[in-house]
PDB file of N, CA and C in Angstrom:
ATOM      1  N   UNK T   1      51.784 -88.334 -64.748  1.00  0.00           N
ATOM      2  CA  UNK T   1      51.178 -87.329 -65.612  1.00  0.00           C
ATOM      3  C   UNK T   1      52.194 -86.262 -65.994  1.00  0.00           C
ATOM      4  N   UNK T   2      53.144 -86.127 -65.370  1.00  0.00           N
ATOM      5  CA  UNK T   2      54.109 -84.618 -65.252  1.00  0.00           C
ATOM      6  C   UNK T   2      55.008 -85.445 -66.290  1.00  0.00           C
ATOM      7  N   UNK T   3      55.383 -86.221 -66.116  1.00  0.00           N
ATOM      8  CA  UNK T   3      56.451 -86.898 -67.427  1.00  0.00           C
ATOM      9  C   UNK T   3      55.512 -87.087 -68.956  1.00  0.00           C
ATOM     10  N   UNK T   4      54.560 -87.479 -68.798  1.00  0.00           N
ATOM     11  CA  UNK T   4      53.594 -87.368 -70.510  1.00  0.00           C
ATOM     12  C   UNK T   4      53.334 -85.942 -70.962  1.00  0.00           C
ATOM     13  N   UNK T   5      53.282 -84.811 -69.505  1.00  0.00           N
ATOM     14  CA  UNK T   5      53.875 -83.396 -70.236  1.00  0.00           C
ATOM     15  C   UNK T   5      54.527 -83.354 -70.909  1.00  0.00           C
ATOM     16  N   UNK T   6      55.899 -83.031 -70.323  1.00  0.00           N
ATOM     17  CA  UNK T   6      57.244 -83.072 -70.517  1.00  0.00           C
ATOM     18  C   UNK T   6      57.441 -83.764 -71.813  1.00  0.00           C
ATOM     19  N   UNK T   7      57.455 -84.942 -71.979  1.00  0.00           N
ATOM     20  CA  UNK T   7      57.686 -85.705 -72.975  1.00  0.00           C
ATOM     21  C   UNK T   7      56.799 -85.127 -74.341  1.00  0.00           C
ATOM     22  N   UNK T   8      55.353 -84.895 -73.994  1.00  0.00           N
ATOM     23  CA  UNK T   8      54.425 -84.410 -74.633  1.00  0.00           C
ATOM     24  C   UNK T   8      55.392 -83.250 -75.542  1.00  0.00           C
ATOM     25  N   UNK T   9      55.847 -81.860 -74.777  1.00  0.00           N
ATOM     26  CA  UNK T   9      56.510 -80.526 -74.619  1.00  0.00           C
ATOM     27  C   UNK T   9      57.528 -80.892 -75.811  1.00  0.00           C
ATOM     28  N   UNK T  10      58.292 -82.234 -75.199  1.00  0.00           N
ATOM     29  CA  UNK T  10      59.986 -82.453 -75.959  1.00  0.00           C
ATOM     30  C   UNK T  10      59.657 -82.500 -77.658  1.00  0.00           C
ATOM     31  N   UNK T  11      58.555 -83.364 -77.856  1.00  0.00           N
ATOM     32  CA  UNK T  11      57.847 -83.836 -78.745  1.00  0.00           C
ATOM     33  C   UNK T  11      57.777 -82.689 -79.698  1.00  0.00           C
ATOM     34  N   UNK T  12      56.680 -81.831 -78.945  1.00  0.00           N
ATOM     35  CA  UNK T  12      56.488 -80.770 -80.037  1.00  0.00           C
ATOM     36  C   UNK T  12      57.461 -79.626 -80.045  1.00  0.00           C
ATOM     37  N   UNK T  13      57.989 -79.912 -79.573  1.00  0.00           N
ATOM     38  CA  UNK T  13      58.980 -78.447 -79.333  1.00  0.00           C
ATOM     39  C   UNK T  13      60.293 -79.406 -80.722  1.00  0.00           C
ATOM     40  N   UNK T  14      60.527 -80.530 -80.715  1.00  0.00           N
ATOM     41  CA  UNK T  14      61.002 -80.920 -81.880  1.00  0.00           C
ATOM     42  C   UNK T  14      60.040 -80.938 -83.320  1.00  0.00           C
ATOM     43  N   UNK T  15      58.943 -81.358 -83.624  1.00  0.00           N
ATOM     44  CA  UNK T  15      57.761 -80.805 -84.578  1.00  0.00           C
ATOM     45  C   UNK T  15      57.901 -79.800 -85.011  1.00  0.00           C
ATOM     46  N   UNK T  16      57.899 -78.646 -83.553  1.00  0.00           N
ATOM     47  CA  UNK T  16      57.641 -76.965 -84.662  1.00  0.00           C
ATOM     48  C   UNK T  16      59.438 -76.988 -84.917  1.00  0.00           C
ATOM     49  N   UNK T  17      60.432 -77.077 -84.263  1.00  0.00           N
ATOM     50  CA  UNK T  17      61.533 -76.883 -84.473  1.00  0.00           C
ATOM     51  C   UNK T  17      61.768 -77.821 -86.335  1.00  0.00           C
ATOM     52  N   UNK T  18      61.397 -78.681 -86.392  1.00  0.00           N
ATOM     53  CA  UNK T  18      61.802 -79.371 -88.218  1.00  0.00           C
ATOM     54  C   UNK T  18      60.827 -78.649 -88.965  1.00  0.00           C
ATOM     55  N   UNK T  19      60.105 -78.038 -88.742  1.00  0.00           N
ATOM     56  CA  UNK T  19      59.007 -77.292 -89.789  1.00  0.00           C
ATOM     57  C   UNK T  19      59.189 -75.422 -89.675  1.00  0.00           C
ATOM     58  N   UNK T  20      60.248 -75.416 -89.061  1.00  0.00           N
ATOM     59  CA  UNK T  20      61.243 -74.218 -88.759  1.00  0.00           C
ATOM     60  C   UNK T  20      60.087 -73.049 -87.962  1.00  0.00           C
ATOM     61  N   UNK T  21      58.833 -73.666 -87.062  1.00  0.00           N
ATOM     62  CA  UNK T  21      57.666 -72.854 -86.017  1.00  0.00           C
ATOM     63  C   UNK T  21      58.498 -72.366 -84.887  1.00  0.00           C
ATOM     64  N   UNK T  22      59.461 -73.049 -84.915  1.00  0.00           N
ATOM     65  CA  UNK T  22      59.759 -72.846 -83.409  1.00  0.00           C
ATOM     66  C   UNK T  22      60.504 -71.293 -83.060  1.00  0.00           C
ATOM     67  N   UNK T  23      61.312 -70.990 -84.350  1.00  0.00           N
ATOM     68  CA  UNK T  23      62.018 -69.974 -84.317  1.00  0.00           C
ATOM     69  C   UNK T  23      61.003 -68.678 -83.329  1.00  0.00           C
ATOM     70  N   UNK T  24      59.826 -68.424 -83.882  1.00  0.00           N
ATOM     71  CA  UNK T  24      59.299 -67.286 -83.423  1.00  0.00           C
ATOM     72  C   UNK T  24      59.242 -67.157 -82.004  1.00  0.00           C
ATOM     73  N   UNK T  25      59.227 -65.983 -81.575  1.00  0.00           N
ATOM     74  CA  UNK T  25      59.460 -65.365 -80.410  1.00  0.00           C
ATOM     75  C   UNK T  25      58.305 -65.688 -79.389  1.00  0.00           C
ATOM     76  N   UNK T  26      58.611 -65.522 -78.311  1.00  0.00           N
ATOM     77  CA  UNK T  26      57.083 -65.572 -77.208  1.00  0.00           C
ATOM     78  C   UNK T  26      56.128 -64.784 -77.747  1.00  0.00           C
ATOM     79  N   UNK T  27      56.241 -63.636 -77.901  1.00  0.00           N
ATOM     80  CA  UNK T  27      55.715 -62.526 -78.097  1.00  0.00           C
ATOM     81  C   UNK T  27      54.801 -62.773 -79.689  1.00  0.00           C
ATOM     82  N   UNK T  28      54.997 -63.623 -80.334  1.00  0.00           N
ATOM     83  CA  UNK T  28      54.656 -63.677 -81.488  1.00  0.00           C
ATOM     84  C   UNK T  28      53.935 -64.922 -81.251  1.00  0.00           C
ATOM     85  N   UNK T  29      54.158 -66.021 -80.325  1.00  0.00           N
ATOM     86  CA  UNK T  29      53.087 -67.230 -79.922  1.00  0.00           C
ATOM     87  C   UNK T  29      52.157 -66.566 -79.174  1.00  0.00           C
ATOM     88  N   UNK T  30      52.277 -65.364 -78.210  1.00  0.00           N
ATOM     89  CA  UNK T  30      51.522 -65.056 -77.513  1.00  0.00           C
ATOM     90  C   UNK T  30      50.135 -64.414 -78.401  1.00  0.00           C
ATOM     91  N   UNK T  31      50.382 -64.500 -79.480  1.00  0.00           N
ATOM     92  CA  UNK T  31      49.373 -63.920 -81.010  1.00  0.00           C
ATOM     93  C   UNK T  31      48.722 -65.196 -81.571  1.00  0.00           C
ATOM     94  N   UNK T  32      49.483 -65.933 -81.244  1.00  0.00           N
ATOM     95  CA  UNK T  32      48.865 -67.807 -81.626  1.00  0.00           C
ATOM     96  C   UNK T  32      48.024 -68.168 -80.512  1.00  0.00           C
ATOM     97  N   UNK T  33      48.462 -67.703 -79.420  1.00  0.00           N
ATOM     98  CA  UNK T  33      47.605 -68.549 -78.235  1.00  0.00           C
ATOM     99  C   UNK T  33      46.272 -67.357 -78.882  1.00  0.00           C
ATOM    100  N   UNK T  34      46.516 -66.098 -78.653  1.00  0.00           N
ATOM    101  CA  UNK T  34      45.286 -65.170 -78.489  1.00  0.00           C
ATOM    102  C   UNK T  34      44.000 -66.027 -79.979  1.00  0.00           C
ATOM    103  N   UNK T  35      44.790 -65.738 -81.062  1.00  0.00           N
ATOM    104  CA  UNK T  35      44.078 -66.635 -81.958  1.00  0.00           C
ATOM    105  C   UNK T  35      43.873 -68.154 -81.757  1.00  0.00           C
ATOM    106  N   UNK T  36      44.330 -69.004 -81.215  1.00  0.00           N
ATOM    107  CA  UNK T  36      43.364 -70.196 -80.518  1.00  0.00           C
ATOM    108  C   UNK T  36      42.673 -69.948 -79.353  1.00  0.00           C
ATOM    109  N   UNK T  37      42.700 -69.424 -78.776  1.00  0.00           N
ATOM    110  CA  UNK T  37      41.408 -69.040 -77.635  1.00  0.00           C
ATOM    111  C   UNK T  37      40.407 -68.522 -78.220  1.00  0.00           C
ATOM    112  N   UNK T  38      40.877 -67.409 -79.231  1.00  0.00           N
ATOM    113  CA  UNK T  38      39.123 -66.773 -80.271  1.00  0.00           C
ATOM    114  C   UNK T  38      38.573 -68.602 -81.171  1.00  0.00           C
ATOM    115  N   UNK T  39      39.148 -69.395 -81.106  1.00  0.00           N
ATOM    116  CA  UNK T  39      38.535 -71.057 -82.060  1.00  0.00           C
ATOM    117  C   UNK T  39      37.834 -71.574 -80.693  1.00  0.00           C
ATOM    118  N   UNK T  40      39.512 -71.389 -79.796  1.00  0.00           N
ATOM    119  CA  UNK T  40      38.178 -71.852 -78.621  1.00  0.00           C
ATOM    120  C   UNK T  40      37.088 -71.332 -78.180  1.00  0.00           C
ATOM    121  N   UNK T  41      36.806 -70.092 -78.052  1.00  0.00           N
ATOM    122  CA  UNK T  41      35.495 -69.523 -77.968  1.00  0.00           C
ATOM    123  C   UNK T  41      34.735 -69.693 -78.556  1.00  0.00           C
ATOM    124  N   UNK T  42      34.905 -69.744 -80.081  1.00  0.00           N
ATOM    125  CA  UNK T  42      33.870 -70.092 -81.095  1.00  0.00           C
ATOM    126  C   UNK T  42      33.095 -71.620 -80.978  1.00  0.00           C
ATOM    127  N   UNK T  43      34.158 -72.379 -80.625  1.00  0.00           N
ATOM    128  CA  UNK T  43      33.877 -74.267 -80.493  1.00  0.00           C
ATOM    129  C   UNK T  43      32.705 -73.676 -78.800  1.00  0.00           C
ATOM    130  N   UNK T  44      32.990 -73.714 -77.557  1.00  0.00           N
ATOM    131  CA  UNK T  44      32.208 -73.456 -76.810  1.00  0.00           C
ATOM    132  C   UNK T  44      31.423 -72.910 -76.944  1.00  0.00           C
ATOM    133  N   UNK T  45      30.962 -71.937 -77.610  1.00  0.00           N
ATOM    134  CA  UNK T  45      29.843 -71.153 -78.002  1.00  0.00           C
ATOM    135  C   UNK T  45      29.040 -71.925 -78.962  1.00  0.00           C
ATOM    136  N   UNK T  46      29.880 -73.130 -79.792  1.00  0.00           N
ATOM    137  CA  UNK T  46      28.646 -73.666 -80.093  1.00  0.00           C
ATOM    138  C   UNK T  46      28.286 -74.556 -79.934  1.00  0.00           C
ATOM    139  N   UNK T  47      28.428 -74.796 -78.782  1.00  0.00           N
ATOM    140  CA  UNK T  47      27.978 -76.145 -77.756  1.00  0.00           C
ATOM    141  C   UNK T  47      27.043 -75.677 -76.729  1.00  0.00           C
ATOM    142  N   UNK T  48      27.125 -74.050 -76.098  1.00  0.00           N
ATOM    143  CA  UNK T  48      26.402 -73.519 -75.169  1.00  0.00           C
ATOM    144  C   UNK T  48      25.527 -72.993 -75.846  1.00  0.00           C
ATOM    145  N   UNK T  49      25.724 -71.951 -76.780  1.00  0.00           N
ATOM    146  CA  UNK T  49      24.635 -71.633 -77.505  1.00  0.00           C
ATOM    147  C   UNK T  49      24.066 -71.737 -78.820  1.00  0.00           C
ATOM    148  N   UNK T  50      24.617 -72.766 -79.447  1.00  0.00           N
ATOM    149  CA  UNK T  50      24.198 -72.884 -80.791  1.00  0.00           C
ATOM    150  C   UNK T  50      25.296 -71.738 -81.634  1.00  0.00           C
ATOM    151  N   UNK T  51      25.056 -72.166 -83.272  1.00  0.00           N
ATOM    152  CA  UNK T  51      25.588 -71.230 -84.062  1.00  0.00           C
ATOM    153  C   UNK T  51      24.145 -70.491 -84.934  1.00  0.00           C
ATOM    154  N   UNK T  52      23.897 -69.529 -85.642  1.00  0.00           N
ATOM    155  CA  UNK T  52      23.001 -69.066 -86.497  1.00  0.00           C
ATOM    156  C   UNK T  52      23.700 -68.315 -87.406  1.00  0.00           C
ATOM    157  N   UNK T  53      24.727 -69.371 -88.201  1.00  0.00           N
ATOM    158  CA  UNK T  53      25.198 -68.689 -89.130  1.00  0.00           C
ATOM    159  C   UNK T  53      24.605 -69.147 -91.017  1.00  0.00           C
ATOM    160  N   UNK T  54      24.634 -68.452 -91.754  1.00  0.00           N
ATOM    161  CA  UNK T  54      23.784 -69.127 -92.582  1.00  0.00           C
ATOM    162  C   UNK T  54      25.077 -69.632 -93.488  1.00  0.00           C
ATOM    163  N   UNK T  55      24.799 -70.402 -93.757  1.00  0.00           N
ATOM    164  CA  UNK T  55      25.239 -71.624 -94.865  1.00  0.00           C
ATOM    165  C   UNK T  55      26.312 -72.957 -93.792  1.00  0.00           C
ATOM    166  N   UNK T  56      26.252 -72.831 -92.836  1.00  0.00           N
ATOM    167  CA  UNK T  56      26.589 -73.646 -91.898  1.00  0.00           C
ATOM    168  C   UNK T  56      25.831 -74.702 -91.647  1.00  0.00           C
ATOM    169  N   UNK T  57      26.152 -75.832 -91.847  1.00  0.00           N
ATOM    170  CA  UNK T  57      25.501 -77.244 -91.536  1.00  0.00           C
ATOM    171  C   UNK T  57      25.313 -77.217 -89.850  1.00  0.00           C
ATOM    172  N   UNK T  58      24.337 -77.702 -89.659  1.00  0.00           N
ATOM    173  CA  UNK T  58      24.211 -78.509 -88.159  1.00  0.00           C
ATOM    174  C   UNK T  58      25.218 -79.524 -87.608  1.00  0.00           C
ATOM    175  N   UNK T  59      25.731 -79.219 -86.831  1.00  0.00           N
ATOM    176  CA  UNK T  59      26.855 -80.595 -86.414  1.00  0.00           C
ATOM    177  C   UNK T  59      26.413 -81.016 -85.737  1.00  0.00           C
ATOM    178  N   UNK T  60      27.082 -82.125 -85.175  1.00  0.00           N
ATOM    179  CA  UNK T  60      26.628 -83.203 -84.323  1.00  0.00           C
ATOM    180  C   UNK T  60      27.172 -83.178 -83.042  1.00  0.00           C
ATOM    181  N   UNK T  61      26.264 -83.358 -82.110  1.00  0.00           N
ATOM    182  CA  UNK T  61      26.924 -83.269 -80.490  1.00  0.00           C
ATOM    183  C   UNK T  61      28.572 -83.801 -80.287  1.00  0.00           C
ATOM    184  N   UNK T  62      29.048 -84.915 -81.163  1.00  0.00           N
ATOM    185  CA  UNK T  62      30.164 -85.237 -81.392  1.00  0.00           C
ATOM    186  C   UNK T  62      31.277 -84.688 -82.086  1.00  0.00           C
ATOM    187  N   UNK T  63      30.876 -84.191 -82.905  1.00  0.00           N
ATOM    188  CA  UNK T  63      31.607 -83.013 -84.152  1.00  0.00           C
ATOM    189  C   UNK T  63      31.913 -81.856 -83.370  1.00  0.00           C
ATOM    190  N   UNK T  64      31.050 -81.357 -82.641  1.00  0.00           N
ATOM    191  CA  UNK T  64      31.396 -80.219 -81.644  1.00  0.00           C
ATOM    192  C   UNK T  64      32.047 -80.503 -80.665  1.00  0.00           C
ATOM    193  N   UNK T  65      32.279 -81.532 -79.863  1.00  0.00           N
ATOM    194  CA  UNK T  65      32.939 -82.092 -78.838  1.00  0.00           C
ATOM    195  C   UNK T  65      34.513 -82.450 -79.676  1.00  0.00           C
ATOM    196  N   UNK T  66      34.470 -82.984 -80.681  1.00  0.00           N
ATOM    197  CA  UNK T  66      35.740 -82.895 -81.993  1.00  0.00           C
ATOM    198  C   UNK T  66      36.171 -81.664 -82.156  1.00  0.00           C
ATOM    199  N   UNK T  67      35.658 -80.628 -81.932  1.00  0.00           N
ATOM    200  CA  UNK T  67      36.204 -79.780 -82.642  1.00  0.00           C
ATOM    201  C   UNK T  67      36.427 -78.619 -80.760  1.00  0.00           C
ATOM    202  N   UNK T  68      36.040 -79.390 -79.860  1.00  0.00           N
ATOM    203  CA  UNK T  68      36.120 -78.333 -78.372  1.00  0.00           C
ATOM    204  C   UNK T  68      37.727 -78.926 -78.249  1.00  0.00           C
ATOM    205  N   UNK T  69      37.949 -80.587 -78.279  1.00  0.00           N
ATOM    206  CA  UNK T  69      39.087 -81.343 -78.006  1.00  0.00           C
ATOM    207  C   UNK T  69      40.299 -80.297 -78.823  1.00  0.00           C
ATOM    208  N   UNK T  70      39.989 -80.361 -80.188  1.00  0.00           N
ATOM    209  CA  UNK T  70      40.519 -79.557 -81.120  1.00  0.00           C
ATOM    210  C   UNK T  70      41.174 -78.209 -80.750  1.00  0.00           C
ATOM    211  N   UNK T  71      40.936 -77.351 -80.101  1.00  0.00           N
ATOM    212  CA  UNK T  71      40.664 -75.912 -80.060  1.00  0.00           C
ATOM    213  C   UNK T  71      41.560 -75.887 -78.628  1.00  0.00           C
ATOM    214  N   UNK T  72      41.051 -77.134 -77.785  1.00  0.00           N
ATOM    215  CA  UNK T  72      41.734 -76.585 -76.294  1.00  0.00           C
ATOM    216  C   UNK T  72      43.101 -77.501 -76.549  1.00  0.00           C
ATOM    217  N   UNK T  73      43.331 -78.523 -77.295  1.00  0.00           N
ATOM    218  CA  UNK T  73      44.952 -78.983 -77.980  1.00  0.00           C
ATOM    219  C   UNK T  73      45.535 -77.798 -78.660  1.00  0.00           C
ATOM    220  N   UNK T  74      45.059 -77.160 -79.427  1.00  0.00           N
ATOM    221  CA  UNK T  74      45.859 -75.892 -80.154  1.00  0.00           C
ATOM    222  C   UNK T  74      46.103 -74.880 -79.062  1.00  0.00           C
ATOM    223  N   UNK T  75      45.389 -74.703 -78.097  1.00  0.00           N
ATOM    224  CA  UNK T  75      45.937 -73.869 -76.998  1.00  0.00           C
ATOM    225  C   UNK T  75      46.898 -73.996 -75.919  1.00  0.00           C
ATOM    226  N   UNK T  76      46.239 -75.354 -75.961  1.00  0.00           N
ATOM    227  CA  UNK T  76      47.378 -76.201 -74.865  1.00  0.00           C
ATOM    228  C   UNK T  76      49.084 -76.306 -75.585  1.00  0.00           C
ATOM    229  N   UNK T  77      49.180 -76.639 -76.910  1.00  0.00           N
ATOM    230  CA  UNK T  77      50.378 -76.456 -77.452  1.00  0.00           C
ATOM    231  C   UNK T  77      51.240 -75.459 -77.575  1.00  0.00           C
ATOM    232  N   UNK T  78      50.352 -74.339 -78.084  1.00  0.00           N
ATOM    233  CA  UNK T  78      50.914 -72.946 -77.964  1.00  0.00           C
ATOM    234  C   UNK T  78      51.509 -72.394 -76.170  1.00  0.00           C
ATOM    235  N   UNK T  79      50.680 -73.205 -74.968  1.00  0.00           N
ATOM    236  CA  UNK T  79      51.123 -72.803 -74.016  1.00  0.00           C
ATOM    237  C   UNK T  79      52.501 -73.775 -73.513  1.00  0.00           C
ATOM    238  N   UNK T  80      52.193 -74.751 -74.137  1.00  0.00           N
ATOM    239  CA  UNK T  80      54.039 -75.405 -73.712  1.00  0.00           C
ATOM    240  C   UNK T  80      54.879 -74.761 -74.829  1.00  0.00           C
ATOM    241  N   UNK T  81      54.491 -74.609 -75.891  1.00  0.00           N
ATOM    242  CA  UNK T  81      55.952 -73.960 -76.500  1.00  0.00           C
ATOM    243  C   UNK T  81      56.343 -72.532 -75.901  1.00  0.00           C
ATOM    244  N   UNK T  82      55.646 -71.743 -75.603  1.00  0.00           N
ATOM    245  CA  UNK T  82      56.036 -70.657 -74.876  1.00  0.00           C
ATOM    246  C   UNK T  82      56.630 -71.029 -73.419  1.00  0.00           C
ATOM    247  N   UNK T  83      56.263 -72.274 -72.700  1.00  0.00           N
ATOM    248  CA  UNK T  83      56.712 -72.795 -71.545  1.00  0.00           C
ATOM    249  C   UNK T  83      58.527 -72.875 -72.470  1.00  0.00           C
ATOM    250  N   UNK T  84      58.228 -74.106 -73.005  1.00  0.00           N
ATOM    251  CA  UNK T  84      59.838 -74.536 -73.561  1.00  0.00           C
ATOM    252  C   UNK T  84      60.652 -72.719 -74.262  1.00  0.00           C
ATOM    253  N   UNK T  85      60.137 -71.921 -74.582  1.00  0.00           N
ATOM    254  CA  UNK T  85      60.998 -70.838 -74.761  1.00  0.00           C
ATOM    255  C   UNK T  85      61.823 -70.143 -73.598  1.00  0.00           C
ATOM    256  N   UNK T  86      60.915 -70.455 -72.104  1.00  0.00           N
ATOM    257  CA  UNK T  86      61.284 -70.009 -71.297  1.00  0.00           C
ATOM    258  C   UNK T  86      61.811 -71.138 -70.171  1.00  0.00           C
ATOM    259  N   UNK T  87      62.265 -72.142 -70.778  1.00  0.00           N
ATOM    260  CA  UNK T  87      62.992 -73.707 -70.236  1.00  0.00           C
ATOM    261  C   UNK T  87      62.167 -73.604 -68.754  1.00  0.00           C
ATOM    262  N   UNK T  88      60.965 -73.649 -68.602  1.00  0.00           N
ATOM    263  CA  UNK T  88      59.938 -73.793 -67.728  1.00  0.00           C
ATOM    264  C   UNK T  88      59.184 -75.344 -68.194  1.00  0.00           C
ATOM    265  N   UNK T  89      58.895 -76.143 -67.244  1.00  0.00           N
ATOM    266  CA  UNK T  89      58.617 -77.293 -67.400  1.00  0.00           C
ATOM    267  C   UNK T  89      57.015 -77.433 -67.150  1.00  0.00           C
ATOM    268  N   UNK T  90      56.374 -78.091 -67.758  1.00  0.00           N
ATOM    269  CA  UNK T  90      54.963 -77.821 -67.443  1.00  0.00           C
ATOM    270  C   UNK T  90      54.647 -78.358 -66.227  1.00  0.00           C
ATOM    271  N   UNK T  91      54.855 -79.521 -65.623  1.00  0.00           N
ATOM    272  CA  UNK T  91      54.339 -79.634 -63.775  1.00  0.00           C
ATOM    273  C   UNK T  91      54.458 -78.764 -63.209  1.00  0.00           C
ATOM    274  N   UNK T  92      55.650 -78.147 -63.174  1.00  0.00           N
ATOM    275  CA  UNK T  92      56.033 -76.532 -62.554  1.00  0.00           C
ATOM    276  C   UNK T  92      54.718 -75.845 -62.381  1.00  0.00           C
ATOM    277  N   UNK T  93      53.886 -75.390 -63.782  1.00  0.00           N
ATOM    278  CA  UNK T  93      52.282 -74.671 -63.388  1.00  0.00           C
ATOM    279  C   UNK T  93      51.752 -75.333 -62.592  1.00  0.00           C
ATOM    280  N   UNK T  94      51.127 -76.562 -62.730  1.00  0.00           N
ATOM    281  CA  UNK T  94      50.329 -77.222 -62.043  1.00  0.00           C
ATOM    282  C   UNK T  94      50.767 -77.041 -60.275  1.00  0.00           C
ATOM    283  N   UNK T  95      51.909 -76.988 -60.225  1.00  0.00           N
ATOM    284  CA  UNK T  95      52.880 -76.694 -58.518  1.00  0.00           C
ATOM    285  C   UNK T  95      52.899 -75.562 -58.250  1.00  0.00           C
ATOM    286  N   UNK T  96      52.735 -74.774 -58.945  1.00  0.00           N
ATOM    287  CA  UNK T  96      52.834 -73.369 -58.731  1.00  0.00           C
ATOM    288  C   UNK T  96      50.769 -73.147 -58.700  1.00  0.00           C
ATOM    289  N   UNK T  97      50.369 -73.323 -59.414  1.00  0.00           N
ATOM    290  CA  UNK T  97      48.944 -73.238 -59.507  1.00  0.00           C
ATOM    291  C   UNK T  97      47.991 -73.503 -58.158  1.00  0.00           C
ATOM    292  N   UNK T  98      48.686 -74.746 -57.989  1.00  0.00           N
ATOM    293  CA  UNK T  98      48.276 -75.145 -56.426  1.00  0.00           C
ATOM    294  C   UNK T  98      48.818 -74.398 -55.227  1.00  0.00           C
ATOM    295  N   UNK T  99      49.956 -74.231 -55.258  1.00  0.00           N
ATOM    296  CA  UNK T  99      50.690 -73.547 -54.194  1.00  0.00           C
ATOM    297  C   UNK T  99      50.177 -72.399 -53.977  1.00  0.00           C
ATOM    298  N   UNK T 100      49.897 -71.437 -55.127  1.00  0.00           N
ATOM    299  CA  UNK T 100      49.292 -70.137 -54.747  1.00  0.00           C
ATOM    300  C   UNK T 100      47.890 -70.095 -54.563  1.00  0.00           C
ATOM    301  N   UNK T 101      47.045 -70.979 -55.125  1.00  0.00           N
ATOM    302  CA  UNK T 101      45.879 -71.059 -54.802  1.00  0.00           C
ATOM    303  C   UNK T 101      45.818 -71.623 -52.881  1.00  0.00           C
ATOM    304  N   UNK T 102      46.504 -72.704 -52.291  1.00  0.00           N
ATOM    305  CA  UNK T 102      46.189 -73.073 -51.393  1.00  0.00           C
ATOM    306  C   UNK T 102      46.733 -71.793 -50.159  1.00  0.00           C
ATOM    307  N   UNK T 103      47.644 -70.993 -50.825  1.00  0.00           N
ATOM    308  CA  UNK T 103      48.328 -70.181 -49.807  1.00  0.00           C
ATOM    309  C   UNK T 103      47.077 -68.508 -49.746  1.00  0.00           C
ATOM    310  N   UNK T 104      46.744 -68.461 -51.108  1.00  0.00           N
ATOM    311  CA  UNK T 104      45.797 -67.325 -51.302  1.00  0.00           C
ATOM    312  C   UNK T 104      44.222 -67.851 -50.420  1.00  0.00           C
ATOM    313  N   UNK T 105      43.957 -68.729 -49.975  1.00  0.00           N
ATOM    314  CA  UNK T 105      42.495 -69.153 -49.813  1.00  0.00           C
ATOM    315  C   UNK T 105      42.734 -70.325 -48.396  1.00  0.00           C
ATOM    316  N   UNK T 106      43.819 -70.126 -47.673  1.00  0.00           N
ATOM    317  CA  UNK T 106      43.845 -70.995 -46.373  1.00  0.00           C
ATOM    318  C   UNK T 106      43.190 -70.584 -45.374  1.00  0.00           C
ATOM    319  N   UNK T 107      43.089 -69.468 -45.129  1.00  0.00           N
ATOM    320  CA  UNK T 107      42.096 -69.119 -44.240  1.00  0.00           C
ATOM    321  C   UNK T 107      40.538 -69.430 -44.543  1.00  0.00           C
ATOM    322  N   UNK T 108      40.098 -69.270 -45.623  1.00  0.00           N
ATOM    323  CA  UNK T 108      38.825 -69.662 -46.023  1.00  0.00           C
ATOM    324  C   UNK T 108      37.887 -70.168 -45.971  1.00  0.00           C
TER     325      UNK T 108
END
């Protein structure tokens, strides 16, 4: 799984680099992630609670599940390119994620 990151990472970090995305700063993805987390909120919200917006069609339990996949890929991307700005490898979180969780909660 840690190599289909990685590889995943190399991938797009060449993508935004030929469409000249890559240039921008952390600080300026960190404005991309914030704006895909407000899509992702919107996609979950309308799976938990419905939408009541008017001129909005009804979607389909699938269309919304299309569009949750959607929302948490645009976030997930924005968080490896800010990984690759800072030549941080994505297993690294997942090792670090665990490590501090198991060291914060051993007594427990």
């Amino acid at each position: 799984m840690a190599n289909h990151l990685e590889t995943h990472q190399a991938w797009l970090t060449q993508f935004y680099t030929q469409r000249d995305w890559y240039q921008y700063s952390p600080l300026i993805r960190l404005n991309f992630l914030s704006e895909e987390v407000g899509e992702l909120s919107r996609a979950i919200r309308t799976i938990e609670l419905g939408r009541d917006h008017p001129g909005e069609a009804v979607q389909s339990t699938d269309t919304k599940y299309d569009n949750l996949k959607e929302e948490l890929a645009d976030c997930f991307d924005q968080l490896l390119i800010i990984c690759s700005k800072y030549q941080i490898e994505p297993s690294e979180l997942s090792q670090y994620s665990e490590h501090k969780l198991t060291e914060r909660f051993k007594n427990k």
